[in-house]
XYZ file of C-alpha atoms in Angstrom:
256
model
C 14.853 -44.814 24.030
C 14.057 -43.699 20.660
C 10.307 -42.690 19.417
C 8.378 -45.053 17.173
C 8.481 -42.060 14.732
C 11.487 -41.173 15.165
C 13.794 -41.083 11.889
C 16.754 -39.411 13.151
C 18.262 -40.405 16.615
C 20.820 -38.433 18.218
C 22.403 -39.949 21.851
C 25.200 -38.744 23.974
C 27.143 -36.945 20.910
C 30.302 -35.884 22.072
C 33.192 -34.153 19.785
C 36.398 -32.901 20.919
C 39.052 -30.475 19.056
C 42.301 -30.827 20.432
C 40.989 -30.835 24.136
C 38.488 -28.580 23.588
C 34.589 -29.894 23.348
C 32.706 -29.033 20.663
C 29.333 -31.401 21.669
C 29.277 -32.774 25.406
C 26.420 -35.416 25.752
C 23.852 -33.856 23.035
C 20.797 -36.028 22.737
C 17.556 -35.323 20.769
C 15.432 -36.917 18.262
C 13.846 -36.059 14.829
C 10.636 -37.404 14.165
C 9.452 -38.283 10.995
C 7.426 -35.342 8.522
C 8.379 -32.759 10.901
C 11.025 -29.647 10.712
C 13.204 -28.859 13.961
C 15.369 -26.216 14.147
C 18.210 -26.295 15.485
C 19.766 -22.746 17.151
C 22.048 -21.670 19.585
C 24.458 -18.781 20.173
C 27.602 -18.372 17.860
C 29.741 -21.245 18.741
C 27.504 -23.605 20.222
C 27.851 -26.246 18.091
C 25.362 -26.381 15.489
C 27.622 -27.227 12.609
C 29.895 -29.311 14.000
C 26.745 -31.189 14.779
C 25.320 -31.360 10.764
C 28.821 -32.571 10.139
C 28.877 -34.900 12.727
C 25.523 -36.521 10.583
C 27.318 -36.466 7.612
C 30.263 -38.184 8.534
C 32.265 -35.258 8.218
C 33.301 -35.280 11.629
C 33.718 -39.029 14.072
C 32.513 -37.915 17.770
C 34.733 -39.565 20.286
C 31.774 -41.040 22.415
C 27.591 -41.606 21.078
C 25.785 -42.632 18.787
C 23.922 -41.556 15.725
C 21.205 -44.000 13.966
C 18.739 -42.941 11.014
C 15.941 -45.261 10.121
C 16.937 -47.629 12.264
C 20.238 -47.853 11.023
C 23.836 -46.620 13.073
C 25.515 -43.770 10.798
C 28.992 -44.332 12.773
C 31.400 -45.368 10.648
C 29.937 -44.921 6.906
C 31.881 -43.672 4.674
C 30.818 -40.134 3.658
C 29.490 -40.721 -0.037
C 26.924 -43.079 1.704
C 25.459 -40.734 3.063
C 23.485 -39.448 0.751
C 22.564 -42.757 -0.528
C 20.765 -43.406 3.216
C 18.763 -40.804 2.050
C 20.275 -37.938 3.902
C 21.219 -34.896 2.001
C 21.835 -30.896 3.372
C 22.982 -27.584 2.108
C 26.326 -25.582 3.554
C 26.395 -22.252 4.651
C 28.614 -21.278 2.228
C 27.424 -21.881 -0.983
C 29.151 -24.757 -3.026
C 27.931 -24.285 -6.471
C 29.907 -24.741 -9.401
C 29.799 -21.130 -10.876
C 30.722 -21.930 -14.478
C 27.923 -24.790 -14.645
C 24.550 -23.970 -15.525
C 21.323 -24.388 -12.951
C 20.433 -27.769 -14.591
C 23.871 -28.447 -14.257
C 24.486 -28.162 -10.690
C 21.039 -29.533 -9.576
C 22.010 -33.118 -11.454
C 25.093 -33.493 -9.616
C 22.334 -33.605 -6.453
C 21.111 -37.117 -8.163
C 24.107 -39.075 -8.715
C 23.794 -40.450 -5.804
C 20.983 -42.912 -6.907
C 22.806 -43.726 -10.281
C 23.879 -47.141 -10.573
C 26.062 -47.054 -13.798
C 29.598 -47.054 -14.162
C 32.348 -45.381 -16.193
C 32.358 -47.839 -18.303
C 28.706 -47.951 -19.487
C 28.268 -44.422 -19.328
C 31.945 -44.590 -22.344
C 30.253 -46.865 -24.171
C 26.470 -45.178 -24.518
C 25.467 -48.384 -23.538
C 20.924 -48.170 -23.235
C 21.596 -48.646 -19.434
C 24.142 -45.237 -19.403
C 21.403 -43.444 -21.891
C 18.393 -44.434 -19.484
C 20.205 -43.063 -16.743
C 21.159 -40.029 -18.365
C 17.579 -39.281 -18.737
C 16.307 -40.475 -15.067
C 19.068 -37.853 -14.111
C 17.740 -34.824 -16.304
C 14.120 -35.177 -15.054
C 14.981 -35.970 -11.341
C 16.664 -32.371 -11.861
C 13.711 -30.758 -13.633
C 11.498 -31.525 -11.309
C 13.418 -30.479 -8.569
C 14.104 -26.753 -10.418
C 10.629 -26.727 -10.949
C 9.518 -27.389 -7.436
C 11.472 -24.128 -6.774
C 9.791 -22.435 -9.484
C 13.444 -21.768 -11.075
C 12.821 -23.337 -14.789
C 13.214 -20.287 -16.349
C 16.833 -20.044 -15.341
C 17.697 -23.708 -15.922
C 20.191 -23.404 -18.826
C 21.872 -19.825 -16.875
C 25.329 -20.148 -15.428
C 25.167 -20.134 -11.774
C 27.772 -17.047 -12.010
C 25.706 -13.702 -11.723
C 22.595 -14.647 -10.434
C 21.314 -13.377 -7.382
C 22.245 -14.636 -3.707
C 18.443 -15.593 -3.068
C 18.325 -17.600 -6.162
C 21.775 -19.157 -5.783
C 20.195 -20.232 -1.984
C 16.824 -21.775 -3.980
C 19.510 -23.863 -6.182
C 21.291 -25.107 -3.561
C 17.729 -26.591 -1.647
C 17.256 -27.774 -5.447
C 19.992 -29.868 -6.048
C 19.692 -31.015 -2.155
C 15.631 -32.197 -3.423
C 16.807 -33.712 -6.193
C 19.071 -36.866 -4.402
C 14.905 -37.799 -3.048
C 16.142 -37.032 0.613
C 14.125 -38.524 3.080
C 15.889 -35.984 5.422
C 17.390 -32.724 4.680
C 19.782 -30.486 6.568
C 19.822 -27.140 5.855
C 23.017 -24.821 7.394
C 21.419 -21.120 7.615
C 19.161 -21.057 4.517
C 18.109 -17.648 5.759
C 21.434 -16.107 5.759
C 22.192 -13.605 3.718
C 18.115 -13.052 2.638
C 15.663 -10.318 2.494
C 12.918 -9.758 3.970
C 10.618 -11.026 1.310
C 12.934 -13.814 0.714
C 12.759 -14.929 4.078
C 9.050 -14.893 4.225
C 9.178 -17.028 0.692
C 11.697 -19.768 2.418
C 9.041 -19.865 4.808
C 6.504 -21.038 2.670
C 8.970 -23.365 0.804
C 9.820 -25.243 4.075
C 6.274 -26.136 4.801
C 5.750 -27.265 0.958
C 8.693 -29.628 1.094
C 7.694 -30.942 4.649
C 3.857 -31.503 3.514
C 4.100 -32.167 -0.442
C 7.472 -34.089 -0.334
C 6.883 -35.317 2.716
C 10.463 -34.648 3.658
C 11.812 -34.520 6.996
C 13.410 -31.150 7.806
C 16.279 -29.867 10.397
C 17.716 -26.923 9.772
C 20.181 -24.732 11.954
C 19.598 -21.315 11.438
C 19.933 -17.857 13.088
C 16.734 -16.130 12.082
C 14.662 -16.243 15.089
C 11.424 -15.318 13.239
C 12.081 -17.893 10.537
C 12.530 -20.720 13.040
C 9.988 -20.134 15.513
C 7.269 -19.909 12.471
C 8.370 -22.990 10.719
C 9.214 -25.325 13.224
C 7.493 -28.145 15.100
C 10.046 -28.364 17.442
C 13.260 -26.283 18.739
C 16.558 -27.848 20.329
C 18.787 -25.365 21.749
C 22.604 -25.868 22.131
C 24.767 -23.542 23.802
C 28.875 -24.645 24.490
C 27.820 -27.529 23.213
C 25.139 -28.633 25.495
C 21.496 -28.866 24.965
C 19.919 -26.512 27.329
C 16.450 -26.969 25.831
C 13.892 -28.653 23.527
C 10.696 -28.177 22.939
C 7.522 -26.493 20.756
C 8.575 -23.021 19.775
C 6.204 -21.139 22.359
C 8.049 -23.691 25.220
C 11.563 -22.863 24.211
C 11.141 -18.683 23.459
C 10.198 -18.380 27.275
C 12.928 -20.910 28.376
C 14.817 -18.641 31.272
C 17.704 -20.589 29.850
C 17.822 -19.969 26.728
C 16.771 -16.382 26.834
C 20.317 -16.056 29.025
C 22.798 -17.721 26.457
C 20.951 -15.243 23.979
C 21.130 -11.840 25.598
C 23.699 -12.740 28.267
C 21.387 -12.162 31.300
């Protein structure tokens, strides 16, 4: 039975890949204003799980609900229009295309205009045109990256390429957002700054965070909660003191 504050609602997820299963029976919820991490050993199922919530992937058996609402069976572009938007591990920015650029393809999912407006000029196409060039600033300027808004995405640094990403994620107004690994691939320093940035979109967006990550120190800082998947099976959940001294989960994680 789902929470009364809980936005995100996962039940009894299973996914197979030609016989093999991915997710067997994973079940946890997200409540509202909170970030959960999600970790696990290589393997365990983490991303099959993000792109099980964004209709990426159909699991065979479960069910899935966000705000109330069953995400089984949308088509993937609404997504994003539920008010569900994430970052990949592998960064997919459009190199050639500045910062602005990129971060205002994150709000076209709350455009309303079509191609034939947007031909014409018509004052609808123009007044969207502009709704979509703030949304964007103020996103790039949440992540203090105005500076670099008319730079290429080609050249700059990994860390700042990462910040971009979150960016254009911020600027489709998620109510949650999934983030695959933001720490991977960061410094120290840059680690310790993501830190910061998760708690300021949690508490001044008042976003709902889960993110999968790998970076043990990241997650157990940040987090409210912890689920723990390992061959596809939750082994664990809990605050982050609960689940670090989990006899379970300190197996799948050093083996013994």
């Amino acid at each position: 039975m789902a929470g009364n504050d809980a936005l995100l609602v996962v039940q009894d997820i299973v996914v197979r890949f030609s016989g093999i299963v991915a997710l067997d029976g994973v079940t946890f919820e997200v409540e509202a204003g909170k970030i959960v991490g999600l970790i696990g050993p290589n393997g365990a199922g983490k991303t099959t799980l993000f792109n099980c919530l964004s209709c990426l992937y159909r699991p065979v058996n479960g069910a899935i609900t966000f705000a109330g609402r069953s995400l089984l069976g949308l088509p993937r572009y609404r997504i994003a229009e539920m008010g569900i938007c994430r970052t990949f591990q592998n960064l997919a920015l459009f190199s050639t295309m500045s910062v602005l650029e990129n971060v205002m393809l994150g709000v076209h999912s709350r455009t309303r205009t079509g191609f034939l407006s947007q031909a014409l000029r018509l004052p609808q196409a123009r007044r969207e045109e502009s709704f979509i060039h703030d949304q964007a600033m103020q996103a790039i300027s949440f992540l203090s990256l105005e500076h670099l808004a008319g730079h290429p995405a080609a050249g700059l640094p990994y860390g700042t390429l990462k910040r971009i990403e979150i960016a254009r994620a911020l600027a489709g107004a998620p109510k949650l957002l999934l983030l695959d690994e933001p720490a991977g691939g960061l410094n120290h320093e840059e680690v310790t700054e993501l830190v910061g940035l998760l708690r300021e979109i949690r508490d001044r967006l008042k976003v709902t965070v889960l993110l999968v990550e790998h970076h043990m120190n990241l997650v157990m800082q940040v987090s409210d909660r912890v689920v723990v998947l390992d061959f596809g099976r939750k082994i664990a959940e809990g605050p982050p003191a609960q689940v670090q001294r989990n006899a379970e989960v300190i197996r799948a994680y050093l083996g013994r």
